XYZ file of C-alpha atoms in Angstrom:
380
model
C 102.983 225.501 29.269
C 105.029 223.495 26.805
C 103.884 226.069 24.061
C 104.954 228.875 26.375
C 108.265 227.105 27.102
C 109.030 226.412 23.437
C 108.205 229.958 22.552
C 110.552 231.157 25.177
C 113.284 228.969 23.765
C 112.964 230.325 20.304
C 114.735 233.550 20.744
C 116.806 233.755 17.359
C 115.507 235.492 14.277
C 114.651 232.958 11.490
C 117.614 232.569 8.846
C 117.170 233.230 5.207
C 117.306 229.497 4.738
C 114.484 228.777 7.047
C 112.196 231.422 5.544
C 112.959 230.203 2.096
C 112.134 226.722 3.114
C 108.679 227.979 4.781
C 107.863 229.634 1.527
C 108.779 226.452 -0.421
C 106.298 224.720 1.764
C 103.608 227.290 1.091
C 103.837 228.631 4.605
C 103.656 232.252 4.102
C 101.752 234.981 6.001
C 98.222 235.568 4.806
C 95.571 238.135 5.863
C 91.946 237.219 5.515
C 90.938 240.878 6.302
C 92.832 242.113 3.476
C 91.621 239.657 1.159
C 87.882 240.492 2.113
C 88.636 244.140 1.608
C 90.182 243.533 -2.038
C 87.301 241.365 -3.084
C 84.525 243.447 -1.784
C 86.120 246.787 -2.929
C 86.837 245.483 -6.334
C 83.365 244.115 -6.640
C 81.746 247.347 -5.701
C 83.912 249.364 -8.144
C 83.088 246.839 -10.897
C 79.442 247.104 -9.852
C 79.512 250.904 -10.143
C 81.161 250.623 -13.724
C 79.053 247.598 -14.928
C 75.839 248.525 -13.093
C 73.965 250.242 -16.054
C 75.026 247.405 -18.382
C 74.101 244.689 -16.163
C 70.689 246.527 -15.304
C 69.996 246.727 -19.175
C 70.933 243.130 -19.511
C 68.669 242.166 -16.676
C 65.754 243.972 -18.071
C 66.194 242.429 -21.309
C 66.412 239.096 -19.879
C 63.236 239.564 -17.761
C 61.256 240.798 -20.856
C 62.498 237.626 -22.744
C 61.745 235.347 -19.822
C 58.224 236.751 -19.276
C 57.217 237.031 -22.879
C 55.194 233.922 -23.985
C 56.594 231.866 -26.720
C 53.738 230.238 -28.671
C 56.204 228.006 -30.562
C 56.873 225.829 -27.405
C 53.180 224.750 -27.271
C 53.052 220.931 -27.882
C 56.878 220.805 -28.004
C 58.102 219.516 -24.576
C 61.424 218.574 -26.011
C 62.276 222.155 -26.502
C 61.461 223.243 -23.093
C 64.847 222.185 -21.707
C 66.831 223.915 -24.303
C 64.645 227.107 -23.788
C 65.355 226.955 -19.967
C 69.103 226.527 -20.837
C 69.010 229.579 -22.896
C 67.355 231.671 -20.262
C 69.873 230.369 -17.589
C 72.769 231.491 -19.891
C 71.260 234.802 -20.605
C 70.996 235.278 -16.754
C 74.481 234.185 -15.986
C 76.319 236.050 -18.921
C 75.815 239.604 -17.584
C 77.380 238.666 -14.190
C 80.472 237.112 -15.688
C 82.595 240.304 -15.733
C 81.728 241.112 -12.205
C 82.740 237.551 -11.086
C 86.064 237.849 -13.107
C 86.886 241.213 -11.344
C 86.112 239.505 -8.022
C 88.142 236.414 -8.705
C 91.101 238.684 -9.984
C 90.834 240.619 -6.655
C 91.214 237.547 -4.611
C 94.846 237.289 -5.805
C 95.651 240.892 -4.666
C 95.903 240.046 -0.905
C 98.379 237.098 -1.265
C 100.554 239.095 -3.583
C 100.663 241.867 -1.131
C 101.264 240.025 1.999
C 103.314 236.805 1.196
C 103.470 236.512 -2.544
C 102.009 233.771 -4.751
C 103.426 230.388 -3.841
C 102.112 227.219 -5.342
C 102.765 224.193 -3.055
C 101.337 220.615 -2.901
C 102.274 219.969 0.591
C 98.979 220.983 2.000
C 97.164 218.452 -0.180
C 99.004 215.619 1.384
C 97.403 213.984 4.427
C 98.774 215.099 7.751
C 98.049 212.489 10.515
C 99.052 214.877 13.206
C 95.909 216.973 12.812
C 94.098 213.804 14.113
C 95.922 214.307 17.473
C 93.485 215.498 20.128
C 96.139 217.458 22.066
C 97.215 219.133 19.014
C 93.587 220.217 18.212
C 93.140 221.444 21.704
C 96.454 223.605 21.181
C 94.717 225.005 18.020
C 91.583 225.664 19.826
C 93.055 227.500 22.750
C 96.492 228.533 21.621
C 97.869 231.964 20.448
C 96.421 231.738 17.033
C 92.856 230.851 18.397
C 93.085 233.920 20.748
C 94.257 236.233 18.051
C 91.419 235.008 15.867
C 88.840 235.579 18.574
C 90.129 239.197 18.945
C 89.929 239.876 15.303
C 86.329 238.352 15.266
C 85.291 240.760 18.172
C 86.941 243.682 16.324
C 85.090 242.800 13.116
C 81.672 242.450 14.755
C 82.252 245.851 16.676
C 83.506 247.649 13.611
C 80.855 246.385 11.225
C 78.111 246.939 13.950
C 79.074 250.470 14.440
C 79.366 251.183 10.750
C 75.826 249.547 10.232
C 74.420 251.515 13.161
C 75.770 254.625 11.685
C 74.641 254.307 8.201
C 71.196 253.085 9.393
C 70.875 256.141 11.685
C 71.777 258.407 8.967
C 69.294 256.868 6.511
C 66.575 256.221 9.033
C 64.577 259.357 8.242
C 64.435 258.827 4.436
C 63.853 255.058 4.308
C 60.063 255.309 5.456
C 59.502 257.820 2.387
C 60.778 255.262 -0.212
C 57.439 253.611 -0.713
C 55.827 256.881 -1.641
C 58.336 257.963 -4.132
C 58.373 257.559 -7.835
C 60.120 254.175 -8.939
C 62.951 255.850 -10.543
C 63.537 258.151 -7.656
C 63.228 255.279 -4.961
C 65.686 252.977 -7.009
C 67.956 255.804 -7.065
C 67.850 256.540 -3.464
C 67.921 252.984 -2.645
C 71.027 252.388 -4.550
C 72.668 255.579 -3.279
C 71.950 254.147 0.308
C 73.350 250.730 -0.440
C 76.509 252.411 -1.947
C 77.050 254.606 1.118
C 76.582 251.457 3.270
C 79.059 249.419 1.121
C 81.755 252.304 1.326
C 81.448 252.557 4.984
C 81.683 248.790 5.461
C 84.844 248.547 3.180
C 86.399 251.537 5.100
C 85.895 249.686 8.374
C 87.249 246.409 7.099
C 90.235 248.255 5.604
C 90.877 249.609 9.019
C 90.763 246.048 10.377
C 93.034 244.775 7.544
C 95.556 247.618 8.283
C 95.764 246.126 11.774
C 95.793 242.539 10.678
C 98.568 242.699 7.862
C 101.467 243.820 10.165
C 100.231 241.284 12.793
C 100.184 238.483 10.390
C 103.768 239.214 9.303
C 104.968 239.493 12.659
C 103.193 236.314 13.876
C 104.706 234.494 10.802
C 108.312 235.447 11.732
C 107.680 234.701 15.435
C 106.341 231.281 14.512
C 109.598 230.491 12.347
C 111.794 231.805 15.150
C 114.649 229.416 15.867
C 116.524 227.974 18.940
C 120.204 228.714 19.372
C 120.800 224.960 18.643
C 118.819 225.142 15.582
C 120.790 227.995 14.317
C 124.110 226.028 15.180
C 122.716 222.971 13.405
C 121.809 224.826 10.226
C 125.158 226.671 10.198
C 126.852 223.227 10.421
C 124.540 221.736 7.655
C 125.289 224.730 5.248
C 128.951 225.604 5.930
C 130.048 222.374 7.310
C 131.088 221.491 10.805
C 133.841 223.940 11.895
C 135.771 221.249 13.706
C 135.670 219.007 10.684
C 136.704 221.838 8.575
C 139.616 222.577 10.916
C 140.609 218.969 10.807
C 140.674 219.137 6.994
C 142.629 222.429 6.956
C 145.156 220.848 9.294
C 145.572 217.680 7.401
C 145.919 219.737 4.068
C 148.575 221.822 5.822
C 150.424 218.828 6.871
C 150.270 217.315 3.393
C 151.509 220.411 1.782
C 154.457 220.808 4.371
C 155.202 216.974 3.701
C 155.382 217.637 -0.012
C 157.648 220.752 0.512
C 160.112 218.800 2.732
C 160.421 216.084 0.196
C 161.200 218.528 -2.450
C 163.952 220.220 -0.392
C 166.617 217.456 -1.172
C 166.052 218.072 -4.910
C 166.503 222.029 -4.532
C 169.484 223.693 -5.952
C 169.892 226.378 -3.181
C 167.853 227.413 0.081
C 168.024 231.243 0.432
C 167.848 231.968 4.137
C 167.620 234.690 6.709
C 169.204 233.197 9.657
C 166.348 234.607 12.112
C 163.113 233.781 10.186
C 162.947 232.783 6.467
C 164.071 229.965 4.042
C 163.187 229.497 0.565
C 164.262 226.493 -1.550
C 164.634 227.225 -5.306
C 165.038 224.736 -8.151
C 166.256 225.500 -11.550
C 166.737 223.122 -14.681
C 168.395 224.963 -17.755
C 166.503 224.156 -20.784
C 163.449 222.680 -19.026
C 162.423 225.782 -16.825
C 161.914 229.310 -18.084
C 162.829 230.652 -14.579
C 163.794 229.224 -11.089
C 160.768 227.721 -9.209
C 160.082 227.898 -5.470
C 159.734 224.277 -4.280
C 159.514 225.114 -0.457
C 159.097 228.163 1.570
C 158.512 228.649 5.278
C 159.001 231.172 8.288
C 160.199 230.381 11.777
C 159.678 226.645 12.582
C 159.015 225.593 9.026
C 162.214 227.424 7.933
C 164.186 225.800 10.430
C 163.009 222.370 9.321
C 163.800 223.402 5.722
C 167.349 224.419 6.743
C 167.675 221.093 8.756
C 166.726 219.001 5.615
C 168.944 220.913 3.344
C 171.985 220.437 5.782
C 171.358 216.883 5.874
C 171.257 216.412 2.007
C 174.013 218.806 1.435
C 171.937 221.445 -0.394
C 173.760 224.809 -0.616
C 172.257 227.362 1.891
C 172.911 231.072 0.916
C 172.442 233.749 3.400
C 170.700 236.780 1.728
C 168.325 238.278 4.231
C 166.701 240.949 1.544
C 166.399 238.279 -1.004
C 164.986 235.687 1.409
C 162.306 238.083 2.565
C 161.269 239.253 -0.826
C 161.090 235.546 -2.191
C 158.902 234.745 0.886
C 156.522 237.846 0.300
C 156.196 237.933 -3.454
C 157.002 234.219 -4.822
C 154.435 231.444 -4.780
C 155.063 227.857 -3.753
C 155.447 225.448 -7.086
C 155.417 228.664 -9.446
C 158.218 230.578 -10.990
C 159.801 233.517 -9.306
C 158.499 237.092 -10.229
C 160.538 238.846 -12.993
C 161.582 241.432 -10.655
C 163.654 238.944 -8.737
C 165.402 237.388 -11.723
C 168.699 239.364 -11.518
C 169.122 238.795 -7.793
C 168.324 235.028 -7.976
C 170.589 234.718 -11.031
C 173.339 235.946 -8.788
C 172.833 233.415 -6.310
C 172.422 230.530 -8.813
C 175.500 231.547 -10.608
C 177.385 231.314 -7.216
C 175.912 227.873 -6.490
C 176.808 226.457 -9.955
C 180.388 227.750 -9.738
C 180.644 226.257 -6.265
C 179.632 222.723 -7.632
C 182.387 223.005 -10.181
C 184.974 224.227 -7.995
C 188.034 222.143 -6.778
C 190.847 223.115 -4.678
C 193.199 222.825 -7.482
C 191.252 225.339 -9.497
C 192.322 228.174 -7.034
C 190.357 229.807 -4.275
C 186.821 229.197 -3.344
C 184.152 231.254 -5.148
C 182.557 234.089 -3.117
C 179.025 235.036 -3.065
C 178.747 238.474 -4.816
C 176.695 241.282 -3.134
C 173.123 240.422 -3.996
C 171.534 243.762 -5.209
C 167.810 243.956 -4.576
C 165.121 246.773 -5.333
C 164.420 248.267 -1.736
C 160.654 248.290 -2.753
C 160.680 244.473 -2.668
C 161.807 244.306 0.851
C 160.361 246.397 3.556
C 162.653 244.964 6.215
C 159.996 243.713 8.679
C 159.871 240.387 10.122
C 156.532 238.523 9.567
C 153.841 238.600 12.125
């Protein structure tokens, strides 16, 4: 029941990180049926290609082994070396066939799950000694699937064997009465037909097993909703913590802006929404720099601080909107706004030097601005 309940809880598809971690552990889909087909098929093809050569080598070896060597008489010390030479002569012709079979054994892993080397399976796992886990492995879903594959294997191989024997039944009794070459040829033809039919049956079983293994592997790695959330928090960070960090960063940035407002030369405002504080030091700065910018509540706070520290506030709605949209904090204003800002700063510097004895108070000139820099829309 616990296995079923756990499987029902795992409703989410495995993430890319979970799949990659499984591959690193060496946990990848594998198909034993495909491996059997690859090894057996490659071996049969190699046997067809290398068969004549191996047969000639076998005949030569047999001739050598059955030929009496009179030089061995009275030399027991040479018997071991002679036996070793015969053994090597017997094994060498089969080396290409063994090499082909060994190479074919890598085909199935490459097709199904890829080649992955991991030493984790070599480490001792004490959980395998748990009797309950052993029972789960014996009677779990994997055990039932393996039982079904075994039954299919027996049925297919048995059916193929019956079909092959039924076809060859009439000719088999005549083999002893045939000439040796004819009997060998017919016998080899029978064996090749039997192997081809067997490979076809195993290939059919592999065609069923490979998709199942891939599906079962992904099913095994499925995750619960909580596991997905935990992994997201681990990879991306806790959203609540990140939100707190962003809030703290915004507060610190606003605090730095408010501390810079008293040192500004002018605050360009739109009485409804915007406020942008500018600072310019001739000879030290190439162009005026934005030291504070804000909209709505932040703009109201900038205006309050500017009023408390007697920083000149200039109402120029189009320029305030353009500065807010196109200028960046702690950076120089765009070149396109030089002329308009220069008019405002010229007015501010004249106002600083003005005295009633000098005549009437300076008036802010009409600030001209390229219409393309101001769309006239309030921020959303």
